[in-house]
PDB file of C-alpha atoms in Angstrom:
ATOM      1  CA  MET A 265       3.385 -19.831  -6.034  1.00 36.00           C
ATOM      2  CA  TYR A 266       3.783 -17.736  -8.920  1.00 42.00           C
ATOM      3  CA  ILE A 267       6.254 -18.980 -11.783  1.00 45.00           C
ATOM      4  CA  PRO A 268       6.151 -16.096 -14.999  1.00 52.00           C
ATOM      5  CA  PRO A 269       5.646 -17.821 -18.557  1.00 52.00           C
ATOM      6  CA  ASP A 270       8.582 -19.045 -19.833  1.00 52.00           C
ATOM      7  CA  MET A 271      10.877 -17.149 -17.167  1.00 53.00           C
ATOM      8  CA  GLY A 272       9.169 -13.456 -17.811  1.00 52.00           C
ATOM      9  CA  ASP A 273       9.773 -13.289 -21.186  1.00 55.00           C
ATOM     10  CA  VAL A 274       8.220  -9.886 -22.009  1.00 51.00           C
ATOM     11  CA  TYR A 275       6.795 -11.373 -25.095  1.00 54.00           C
ATOM     12  CA  ASP A 276       4.605 -13.836 -23.161  1.00 57.00           C
ATOM     13  CA  PHE A 277       2.878 -11.142 -21.923  1.00 55.00           C
ATOM     14  CA  PRO A 278      -0.653 -10.039 -23.733  1.00 57.00           C
ATOM     15  CA  GLU A 279      -0.482  -6.496 -25.470  1.00 58.00           C
ATOM     16  CA  GLU A 280      -4.140  -6.127 -24.159  1.00 58.00           C
ATOM     17  CA  GLU A 281      -5.620  -6.320 -20.939  1.00 58.00           C
ATOM     18  CA  MET A 282      -6.999  -9.880 -20.413  1.00 61.00           C
ATOM     19  CA  VAL A 283      -9.052  -9.508 -17.384  1.00 71.00           C
ATOM     20  CA  ASN A 284     -11.568  -6.640 -17.179  1.00 82.00           C
ATOM     21  CA  GLN A 285     -10.176  -5.577 -14.119  1.00 88.00           C
ATOM     22  CA  ASN A 286     -13.264  -3.120 -13.208  1.00 88.00           C
ATOM     23  CA  ILE A 287     -15.142  -6.412 -11.956  1.00 91.00           C
ATOM     24  CA  PHE A 288     -13.060  -6.120  -8.691  1.00 94.00           C
ATOM     25  CA  ASP A 289     -15.959  -3.421  -7.790  1.00 96.00           C
ATOM     26  CA  ASP A 290     -17.917  -2.399  -4.771  1.00 97.00           C
ATOM     27  CA  HIS A 291     -20.577  -4.900  -5.255  1.00 98.00           C
ATOM     28  CA  PHE A 292     -17.586  -7.587  -5.398  1.00 97.00           C
ATOM     29  CA  CYS A 293     -16.242  -6.542  -2.083  1.00 98.00           C
ATOM     30  CA  GLU A 294     -19.808  -6.365  -0.506  1.00 98.00           C
ATOM     31  CA  THR A 295     -20.782 -10.057  -1.832  1.00 98.00           C
ATOM     32  CA  LEU A 296     -17.231 -11.396  -0.585  1.00 97.00           C
ATOM     33  CA  ALA A 297     -17.596  -9.658   2.779  1.00 97.00           C
ATOM     34  CA  LEU A 298     -21.216 -11.221   2.594  1.00 97.00           C
ATOM     35  CA  GLU A 299     -20.598 -15.265   1.710  1.00 97.00           C
ATOM     36  CA  CYS A 300     -17.076 -15.548   3.011  1.00 97.00           C
ATOM     37  CA  PRO A 301     -16.644 -13.440   6.325  1.00 96.00           C
ATOM     38  CA  PHE A 302     -14.177 -15.510   8.038  1.00 96.00           C
ATOM     39  CA  ILE A 303     -11.287 -14.196   5.287  1.00 96.00           C
ATOM     40  CA  SER A 304      -8.060 -13.079   7.022  1.00 96.00           C
ATOM     41  CA  HIS A 305      -6.169 -11.831   3.931  1.00 97.00           C
ATOM     42  CA  PHE A 306      -7.048 -10.182   0.535  1.00 97.00           C
ATOM     43  CA  VAL A 307      -4.754  -9.408  -1.812  1.00 96.00           C
ATOM     44  CA  ILE A 308      -5.627  -8.021  -5.812  1.00 93.00           C
ATOM     45  CA  GLN A 309      -2.254  -7.711  -7.449  1.00 86.00           C
ATOM     46  CA  GLU A 310      -0.648  -6.846 -10.654  1.00 78.00           C
ATOM     47  CA  MET A 311       1.383  -9.489 -11.723  1.00 72.00           C
ATOM     48  CA  GLY A 312       3.155  -7.469 -14.542  1.00 63.00           C
ATOM     49  CA  GLU A 313       3.579  -4.337 -13.199  1.00 61.00           C
ATOM     50  CA  TYR A 314       7.179  -3.469 -14.441  1.00 61.00           C
ATOM     51  CA  PHE A 315       6.183  -4.493 -17.679  1.00 61.00           C
ATOM     52  CA  ASN A 316       3.105  -2.314 -18.203  1.00 62.00           C
ATOM     53  CA  ARG A 317       4.097   0.523 -16.157  1.00 63.00           C
ATOM     54  CA  GLU A 318       3.029   3.266 -18.618  1.00 66.00           C
ATOM     55  CA  GLU A 319      -0.198   2.008 -18.798  1.00 71.00           C
ATOM     56  CA  LEU A 320      -1.462   1.275 -15.104  1.00 79.00           C
ATOM     57  CA  LYS A 321      -4.831   2.342 -14.695  1.00 86.00           C
ATOM     58  CA  PRO A 322      -6.886   2.132 -11.247  1.00 91.00           C
ATOM     59  CA  ILE A 323      -9.711   0.210 -10.688  1.00 93.00           C
ATOM     60  CA  VAL A 324     -12.163   2.936 -10.906  1.00 94.00           C
ATOM     61  CA  THR A 325     -15.273   0.916  -9.804  1.00 97.00           C
ATOM     62  CA  PHE A 326     -13.364  -0.120  -6.709  1.00 97.00           C
ATOM     63  CA  THR A 327     -14.118   3.060  -4.223  1.00 98.00           C
ATOM     64  CA  ASP A 328     -14.508   3.891  -0.489  1.00 98.00           C
ATOM     65  CA  ARG A 329     -17.530   1.921  -0.483  1.00 98.00           C
ATOM     66  CA  GLY A 330     -15.486  -1.285  -1.312  1.00 98.00           C
ATOM     67  CA  LEU A 331     -13.158  -0.355   1.419  1.00 98.00           C
ATOM     68  CA  MET A 332     -15.893   0.054   3.688  1.00 98.00           C
ATOM     69  CA  ALA A 333     -17.616  -3.429   2.802  1.00 98.00           C
ATOM     70  CA  LEU A 334     -14.283  -5.228   3.690  1.00 98.00           C
ATOM     71  CA  THR A 335     -14.464  -3.620   7.506  1.00 97.00           C
ATOM     72  CA  LYS A 336     -17.063  -6.425   7.604  1.00 97.00           C
ATOM     73  CA  LEU A 337     -14.388  -9.027   7.561  1.00 97.00           C
ATOM     74  CA  LYS A 338     -13.764  -8.968  11.491  1.00 95.00           C
ATOM     75  CA  PHE A 339     -10.895 -11.112  11.129  1.00 95.00           C
ATOM     76  CA  LEU A 340      -8.998  -9.566   8.091  1.00 96.00           C
ATOM     77  CA  ARG A 341      -5.233  -9.534   9.063  1.00 96.00           C
ATOM     78  CA  SER A 342      -3.611  -8.376   5.335  1.00 96.00           C
ATOM     79  CA  LEU A 343      -4.879  -6.217   2.864  1.00 97.00           C
ATOM     80  CA  GLN A 344      -3.017  -5.735  -0.320  1.00 96.00           C
ATOM     81  CA  LEU A 345      -4.729  -3.659  -3.076  1.00 96.00           C
ATOM     82  CA  ARG A 346      -3.146  -2.438  -6.538  1.00 92.00           C
ATOM     83  CA  SER A 347      -4.591   0.704  -7.365  1.00 92.00           C
ATOM     84  CA  ILE A 348      -8.346   1.708  -6.537  1.00 95.00           C
ATOM     85  CA  ASN A 349     -10.465   4.964  -6.674  1.00 95.00           C
ATOM     86  CA  CYS A 350     -10.398   5.558  -3.089  1.00 97.00           C
ATOM     87  CA  THR A 351     -10.306   9.114  -1.179  1.00 98.00           C
ATOM     88  CA  GLY A 352      -8.506   9.907   1.956  1.00 98.00           C
ATOM     89  CA  LYS A 353     -11.744  10.315   3.416  1.00 98.00           C
ATOM     90  CA  GLY A 354     -12.564   7.103   2.809  1.00 98.00           C
ATOM     91  CA  VAL A 355      -9.305   5.564   3.847  1.00 98.00           C
ATOM     92  CA  LEU A 356      -9.551   6.935   7.477  1.00 98.00           C
ATOM     93  CA  GLU A 357     -13.137   5.806   7.741  1.00 98.00           C
ATOM     94  CA  PHE A 358     -11.763   2.257   7.020  1.00 98.00           C
ATOM     95  CA  LEU A 359      -9.242   2.541   9.491  1.00 98.00           C
ATOM     96  CA  ASN A 360     -11.847   3.626  11.891  1.00 97.00           C
ATOM     97  CA  ALA A 361     -14.654   0.812  11.338  1.00 97.00           C
ATOM     98  CA  GLN A 362     -11.978  -2.228  12.002  1.00 96.00           C
ATOM     99  CA  SER A 363     -13.811  -4.716  13.942  1.00 92.00           C
ATOM    100  CA  LYS A 364     -12.956  -4.812  17.856  1.00 90.00           C
ATOM    101  CA  GLU A 365     -13.604  -8.474  17.759  1.00 89.00           C
ATOM    102  CA  PHE A 366     -10.113  -8.853  16.687  1.00 91.00           C
ATOM    103  CA  THR A 367      -7.113  -7.322  18.754  1.00 90.00           C
ATOM    104  CA  GLY A 368      -4.528  -8.535  16.766  1.00 94.00           C
ATOM    105  CA  ASN A 369      -2.135  -6.701  13.906  1.00 96.00           C
ATOM    106  CA  ARG A 370      -3.364  -5.857  11.164  1.00 97.00           C
ATOM    107  CA  THR A 371      -1.434  -4.467   7.529  1.00 97.00           C
ATOM    108  CA  PHE A 372      -3.264  -2.410   4.873  1.00 98.00           C
ATOM    109  CA  GLU A 373      -1.309  -1.734   1.544  1.00 96.00           C
ATOM    110  CA  ILE A 374      -3.341   0.291  -0.502  1.00 97.00           C
ATOM    111  CA  THR A 375      -1.714   1.681  -3.897  1.00 94.00           C
ATOM    112  CA  VAL A 376      -3.445   5.019  -5.910  1.00 94.00           C
ATOM    113  CA  GLY A 377      -2.633   6.499  -8.395  1.00 89.00           C
ATOM    114  CA  GLY A 378      -1.811   5.360 -12.303  1.00 82.00           C
ATOM    115  CA  SER A 379      -0.337   6.403 -15.543  1.00 73.00           C
ATOM    116  CA  PRO A 380      -3.271   8.048 -17.134  1.00 70.00           C
ATOM    117  CA  VAL A 381      -3.050  12.268 -16.590  1.00 76.00           C
ATOM    118  CA  ASP A 382      -5.790  12.709 -14.569  1.00 75.00           C
ATOM    119  CA  SER A 383      -4.685   9.706 -12.171  1.00 79.00           C
ATOM    120  CA  ARG A 384      -0.705  10.894 -11.600  1.00 84.00           C
ATOM    121  CA  LEU A 385      -1.445  13.515  -8.850  1.00 91.00           C
ATOM    122  CA  THR A 386      -4.319  11.045  -7.113  1.00 93.00           C
ATOM    123  CA  PHE A 387      -1.679   9.415  -4.544  1.00 94.00           C
ATOM    124  CA  TYR A 388      -0.961  13.276  -3.572  1.00 95.00           C
ATOM    125  CA  ASP A 389      -4.430  14.186  -3.165  1.00 96.00           C
ATOM    126  CA  VAL A 390      -5.339  11.181  -1.138  1.00 97.00           C
ATOM    127  CA  VAL A 391      -2.421  11.658   1.308  1.00 98.00           C
ATOM    128  CA  LYS A 392      -3.077  14.962   2.037  1.00 98.00           C
ATOM    129  CA  GLU A 393      -6.971  14.678   2.509  1.00 98.00           C
ATOM    130  CA  LEU A 394      -6.289  12.039   4.769  1.00 98.00           C
ATOM    131  CA  LEU A 395      -3.942  13.920   7.105  1.00 98.00           C
ATOM    132  CA  VAL A 396      -6.619  16.739   7.028  1.00 98.00           C
ATOM    133  CA  GLN A 397      -8.939  14.340   8.122  1.00 97.00           C
ATOM    134  CA  LEU A 398      -6.923  13.034  10.941  1.00 97.00           C
ATOM    135  CA  ALA A 399      -6.024  16.589  12.097  1.00 96.00           C
ATOM    136  CA  GLU A 400      -9.625  17.381  12.499  1.00 95.00           C
ATOM    137  CA  ALA A 401     -10.722  14.713  13.576  1.00 94.00           C
ATOM    138  CA  SER A 402     -12.247  14.444  16.948  1.00 88.00           C
ATOM    139  CA  ASP A 403     -12.276  10.922  17.708  1.00 90.00           C
ATOM    140  CA  LEU A 404      -9.682   8.366  16.206  1.00 95.00           C
ATOM    141  CA  PRO A 405     -10.559   4.970  17.444  1.00 95.00           C
ATOM    142  CA  CYS A 406      -7.940   3.512  15.047  1.00 96.00           C
ATOM    143  CA  ALA A 407      -5.067   5.543  17.453  1.00 94.00           C
ATOM    144  CA  SER A 408      -5.575   2.735  19.790  1.00 94.00           C
ATOM    145  CA  ARG A 409      -5.664  -0.240  17.443  1.00 95.00           C
ATOM    146  CA  LYS A 410      -2.722  -2.459  15.915  1.00 96.00           C
ATOM    147  CA  PHE A 411      -2.475  -1.393  12.472  1.00 96.00           C
ATOM    148  CA  ALA A 412       0.167  -0.465  10.038  1.00 96.00           C
ATOM    149  CA  LEU A 413      -1.012   1.570   6.812  1.00 97.00           C
ATOM    150  CA  ARG A 414       1.285   1.468   3.653  1.00 96.00           C
ATOM    151  CA  LEU A 415      -0.249   4.021   1.089  1.00 97.00           C
ATOM    152  CA  GLU A 416       1.611   3.331  -2.183  1.00 93.00           C
ATOM    153  CA  ASN A 417       1.817   5.625  -5.232  1.00 92.00           C
ATOM    154  CA  TRP A 418       1.472   3.861  -8.498  1.00 85.00           C
ATOM    155  CA  SER A 419       2.380   6.791 -10.583  1.00 70.00           C
ATOM    156  CA  TYR A 420       5.983   6.372  -9.094  1.00 60.00           C
ATOM    157  CA  ASN A 421       6.270   3.077 -11.397  1.00 59.00           C
ATOM    158  CA  SER A 422       5.359   4.789 -14.408  1.00 55.00           C
ATOM    159  CA  ARG A 423       8.417   7.481 -13.888  1.00 67.00           C
ATOM    160  CA  PHE A 424       6.378  10.340 -13.761  1.00 74.00           C
ATOM    161  CA  SER A 425       7.949  13.608 -12.115  1.00 84.00           C
ATOM    162  CA  VAL A 426       6.150  16.229 -10.224  1.00 90.00           C
ATOM    163  CA  ASP A 427       7.267  20.028 -10.948  1.00 92.00           C
ATOM    164  CA  PRO A 428      10.080  21.341  -8.698  1.00 92.00           C
ATOM    165  CA  ALA A 429       8.143  24.640  -7.490  1.00 95.00           C
ATOM    166  CA  TRP A 430       4.863  21.919  -6.915  1.00 95.00           C
ATOM    167  CA  SER A 431       6.947  19.797  -5.006  1.00 95.00           C
ATOM    168  CA  GLU A 432       8.372  22.315  -2.417  1.00 97.00           C
ATOM    169  CA  ALA A 433       5.014  23.982  -1.615  1.00 97.00           C
ATOM    170  CA  TYR A 434       3.401  20.474  -1.242  1.00 97.00           C
ATOM    171  CA  PHE A 435       6.032  18.914   0.815  1.00 97.00           C
ATOM    172  CA  ARG A 436       5.744  22.202   3.194  1.00 97.00           C
ATOM    173  CA  ASP A 437       2.261  21.921   3.571  1.00 97.00           C
ATOM    174  CA  LEU A 438       2.919  18.134   4.010  1.00 97.00           C
ATOM    175  CA  ASN A 439       5.003  18.892   6.942  1.00 96.00           C
ATOM    176  CA  THR A 440       3.211  20.904   8.658  1.00 97.00           C
ATOM    177  CA  LEU A 441      -0.172  18.556   8.594  1.00 98.00           C
ATOM    178  CA  MET A 442       2.215  15.613   9.499  1.00 97.00           C
ATOM    179  CA  ASN A 443       3.415  17.785  12.737  1.00 97.00           C
ATOM    180  CA  ARG A 444      -0.583  18.717  13.813  1.00 97.00           C
ATOM    181  CA  VAL A 445      -1.190  14.736  13.497  1.00 97.00           C
ATOM    182  CA  LYS A 446       1.967  14.037  15.621  1.00 96.00           C
ATOM    183  CA  ASP A 447       0.859  16.374  18.332  1.00 96.00           C
ATOM    184  CA  MET A 448      -2.633  15.570  18.508  1.00 95.00           C
ATOM    185  CA  TYR A 449      -1.977  11.627  18.331  1.00 96.00           C
ATOM    186  CA  PRO A 450       1.204  10.350  20.341  1.00 94.00           C
ATOM    187  CA  SER A 451       0.501   6.706  19.631  1.00 95.00           C
ATOM    188  CA  LEU A 452       0.796   7.275  15.839  1.00 96.00           C
ATOM    189  CA  ARG A 453       3.720   7.159  13.419  1.00 95.00           C
ATOM    190  CA  GLN A 454       4.257   8.489  10.011  1.00 96.00           C
ATOM    191  CA  HIS A 455       6.754   7.589   7.523  1.00 95.00           C
ATOM    192  CA  VAL A 456       7.338   9.005   4.098  1.00 95.00           C
ATOM    193  CA  VAL A 457       9.425   7.451   1.386  1.00 93.00           C
ATOM    194  CA  THR A 458      10.469  10.499  -1.121  1.00 93.00           C
ATOM    195  CA  MET A 459      12.675  10.021  -4.647  1.00 90.00           C
ATOM    196  CA  ASP A 460      15.474  12.234  -5.113  1.00 88.00           C
ATOM    197  CA  ARG A 461      14.680  14.547  -2.447  1.00 92.00           C
ATOM    198  CA  SER A 462      16.961  17.938  -1.862  1.00 91.00           C
ATOM    199  CA  GLY A 463      15.821  20.131   0.742  1.00 92.00           C
ATOM    200  CA  ASP A 464      11.903  20.662   0.133  1.00 93.00           C
ATOM    201  CA  SER A 465      11.992  19.566  -3.184  1.00 93.00           C
ATOM    202  CA  PHE A 466      11.572  15.948  -4.694  1.00 92.00           C
ATOM    203  CA  SER A 467      11.018  13.994  -7.853  1.00 90.00           C
ATOM    204  CA  ARG A 468       8.333  11.863  -6.646  1.00 91.00           C
ATOM    205  CA  ILE A 469       6.639  10.243  -3.600  1.00 93.00           C
ATOM    206  CA  ALA A 470       6.878   6.437  -3.650  1.00 91.00           C
ATOM    207  CA  GLU A 471       4.599   6.040  -0.114  1.00 93.00           C
ATOM    208  CA  PHE A 472       3.012   7.041   2.848  1.00 97.00           C
ATOM    209  CA  GLY A 473       2.921   5.224   6.071  1.00 96.00           C
ATOM    210  CA  LEU A 474       0.506   5.709   8.785  1.00 97.00           C
ATOM    211  CA  TYR A 475       0.738   3.537  12.062  1.00 95.00           C
ATOM    212  CA  SER A 476       0.388   2.933  15.748  1.00 95.00           C
ATOM    213  CA  VAL A 477       2.829   2.004  18.507  1.00 93.00           C
ATOM    214  CA  HIS A 478       0.681  -1.070  19.510  1.00 94.00           C
ATOM    215  CA  MET A 479       1.503  -2.548  16.268  1.00 93.00           C
ATOM    216  CA  GLN A 480       4.080  -5.309  16.544  1.00 91.00           C
ATOM    217  CA  ARG A 481       7.021  -3.532  15.100  1.00 87.00           C
ATOM    218  CA  GLU A 482       8.891  -6.899  13.559  1.00 88.00           C
ATOM    219  CA  ILE A 483       6.029  -7.121  11.063  1.00 88.00           C
ATOM    220  CA  TYR A 484       6.837  -3.570   9.370  1.00 86.00           C
ATOM    221  CA  CYS A 485      10.373  -3.344  10.008  1.00 87.00           C
ATOM    222  CA  CYS A 486      10.872  -5.889   7.131  1.00 84.00           C
ATOM    223  CA  TRP A 487       9.280  -3.625   4.268  1.00 84.00           C
ATOM    224  CA  GLU A 488      11.661  -1.600   1.991  1.00 82.00           C
ATOM    225  CA  ASP A 489      12.585   1.261   3.611  1.00 83.00           C
ATOM    226  CA  TRP A 490      10.818   1.037   6.798  1.00 86.00           C
ATOM    227  CA  GLU A 491      13.853  -0.986   8.364  1.00 82.00           C
ATOM    228  CA  GLU A 492      14.239   1.583  11.073  1.00 78.00           C
ATOM    229  CA  GLU A 493      10.637   2.565  12.358  1.00 79.00           C
ATOM    230  CA  GLY A 494      11.658   0.364  15.550  1.00 75.00           C
ATOM    231  CA  LYS A 495      13.636   4.183  16.199  1.00 79.00           C
ATOM    232  CA  ASN A 496      10.610   6.385  14.915  1.00 81.00           C
ATOM    233  CA  GLU A 497       9.515   8.858  17.390  1.00 84.00           C
ATOM    234  CA  GLY A 498       6.583  10.851  15.619  1.00 91.00           C
ATOM    235  CA  ILE A 499       7.851  10.926  11.514  1.00 93.00           C
ATOM    236  CA  THR A 500      10.608   9.627   9.612  1.00 92.00           C
ATOM    237  CA  ILE A 501      11.186  10.695   5.887  1.00 93.00           C
ATOM    238  CA  VAL A 502      13.827   8.334   4.013  1.00 91.00           C
ATOM    239  CA  ASP A 503      14.923   8.853   0.057  1.00 90.00           C
ATOM    240  CA  ARG A 504      14.634   5.785  -2.060  1.00 84.00           C
ATOM    241  CA  GLU A 505      17.502   5.438  -4.799  1.00 77.00           C
ATOM    242  CA  ASP A 506      15.875   5.331  -8.276  1.00 68.00           C
ATOM    243  CA  LEU A 507      16.908   1.638  -9.624  1.00 60.00           C
ATOM    244  CA  LEU A 508      15.176   2.060 -13.012  1.00 55.00           C
ATOM    245  CA  ASP A 509      16.602   4.354 -15.224  1.00 51.00           C
ATOM    246  CA  ASP A 510      14.007   6.543 -17.046  1.00 47.00           C
ATOM    247  CA  ASP A 511      15.625   5.485 -20.409  1.00 43.00           C
ATOM    248  CA  ARG A 512      15.646   1.612 -19.283  1.00 43.00           C
ATOM    249  CA  ASN A 513      13.237  -0.258 -21.907  1.00 43.00           C
ATOM    250  CA  ILE A 514      10.845  -2.950 -21.130  1.00 40.00           C
ATOM    251  CA  GLU A 515      13.611  -5.785 -22.305  1.00 45.00           C
ATOM    252  CA  ASP A 516      16.006  -4.189 -19.633  1.00 44.00           C
ATOM    253  CA  ASP A 517      12.954  -5.336 -16.978  1.00 42.00           C
ATOM    254  CA  VAL A 518      13.284  -9.082 -17.908  1.00 41.00           C
ATOM    255  CA  SER A 519      16.869  -9.054 -17.037  1.00 40.00           C
ATOM    256  CA  GLY A 520      15.878 -10.418 -13.145  1.00 40.00           C
ATOM    257  CA  TYR A 521      14.529 -14.070 -15.272  1.00 35.00           C
ATOM    258  CA  GLU A 522      17.641 -14.770 -17.310  1.00 40.00           C
ATOM    259  CA  ASP A 523      18.598 -17.565 -14.252  1.00 42.00           C
ATOM    260  CA  GLU A 524      16.091 -20.256 -15.297  1.00 39.00           C
ATOM    261  CA  ASN A 525      16.539 -21.612 -11.768  1.00 41.00           C
ATOM    262  CA  TRP A 526      16.359 -17.890 -10.012  1.00 34.00           C
ATOM    263  CA  TYR A 527      12.383 -18.783  -8.943  1.00 31.00           C
ATOM    264  CA  LEU A 528      13.809 -21.906  -6.781  1.00 36.00           C
ATOM    265  CA  ASP A 529      16.369 -19.689  -4.627  1.00 41.00           C
ATOM    266  CA  GLY A 530      13.601 -17.503  -3.460  1.00 40.00           C
ATOM    267  CA  ASP A 531      11.305 -18.291  -0.307  1.00 39.00           C
ATOM    268  CA  PHE A 532       7.842 -19.296  -1.850  1.00 34.00           C
ATOM    269  CA  TYR A 533       5.140 -20.703  -0.318  1.00 34.00           C
ATOM    270  CA  ASP A 534       4.259 -23.559  -2.318  1.00 38.00           C
ATOM    271  CA  GLY A 535       1.056 -24.532  -0.185  1.00 38.00           C
ATOM    272  CA  GLU A 536       2.800 -26.966   2.632  1.00 41.00           C
ATOM    273  CA  GLY A 537       2.412 -26.255   5.713  1.00 43.00           C
ATOM    274  CA  GLU A 538       2.228 -23.143   7.152  1.00 40.00           C
ATOM    275  CA  SER A 539       3.285 -19.812   5.028  1.00 39.00           C
ATOM    276  CA  ASP A 540       5.490 -17.227   6.310  1.00 40.00           C
ATOM    277  CA  ILE A 541       2.834 -14.701   6.239  1.00 40.00           C
ATOM    278  CA  ASP A 542       0.497 -16.706   8.557  1.00 45.00           C
ATOM    279  CA  SER A 543       3.313 -17.449  11.326  1.00 43.00           C
ATOM    280  CA  GLU A 544       3.814 -13.683  11.681  1.00 46.00           C
ATOM    281  CA  TYR A 545       0.280 -13.363  12.553  1.00 43.00           C
ATOM    282  CA  PHE A 546      -1.339 -17.130  14.024  1.00 43.00           C
ATOM    283  CA  GLU A 547       1.010 -17.472  17.081  1.00 46.00           C
ATOM    284  CA  ASP A 548      -1.823 -17.838  19.685  1.00 48.00           C
ATOM    285  CA  ASP A 549      -5.735 -17.237  19.813  1.00 50.00           C
ATOM    286  CA  SER A 550      -4.847 -14.346  22.353  1.00 53.00           C
ATOM    287  CA  ASP A 551      -5.612 -12.061  19.197  1.00 58.00           C
ATOM    288  CA  PHE A 552      -9.575 -12.717  19.455  1.00 51.00           C
ATOM    289  CA  GLU A 553     -11.913 -11.010  22.014  1.00 53.00           C
ATOM    290  CA  MET A 554     -14.954 -14.036  22.716  1.00 43.00           C
TER     291      MET A 554
END
């Protein structure tokens, strides 16, 4: 269970990073897979995301090689990664390389991009490359697996907006590629969450989703803006309201912590009994092939 220091007082967060995030590199992933082969849930999360949204940087040492190392975790069910330095090609190779020994549901939430200028368009490049790779693939093992991928844009948190003319051209290309993938792989579904969209123009894209019809829908339909995905016949595009104003200051971001008992009202895993995330997956042993 995580309780923010002094109920989230922003001044209790260090002004400088206290941990070198680049230690979570490809070698770290390779060592993890070698020494802990039965890991089923793996999370690298940024706890002070909104307090630090103007300085968010990807883990540049965590590349496609690190993702491929994690495919050695044969029973990995849930993966959540704060921004890493991967490519669209690497993401697809990661999906296709998942072990056949585990036949249950898998969820992958991978964040890309960041606040630095050279990271702001990374998400858009990764999504486009992933779709190109999908459209050109001659063999796609992941299409028959139970998985849901959520590619999230960390530049979305920094309030970075793209040029309107650029967004229109990108959105048209995105639609063309998504329709190619839809026609080639009827078992795959695609999901896009835009911000401030009008026609083909948008201010930013928050996330891109890719999943198979074999995946248990109750798992991904609880995600924000995925509530109607059970009705998706190929492609869905939804627009998300901007909840944080661009001129909102950092003190405003802690307003959710004003009630000192706020954390007692939520559904948190306290280490006793079975957690909610485990109960989604561990209903029986039928997901394993012997």
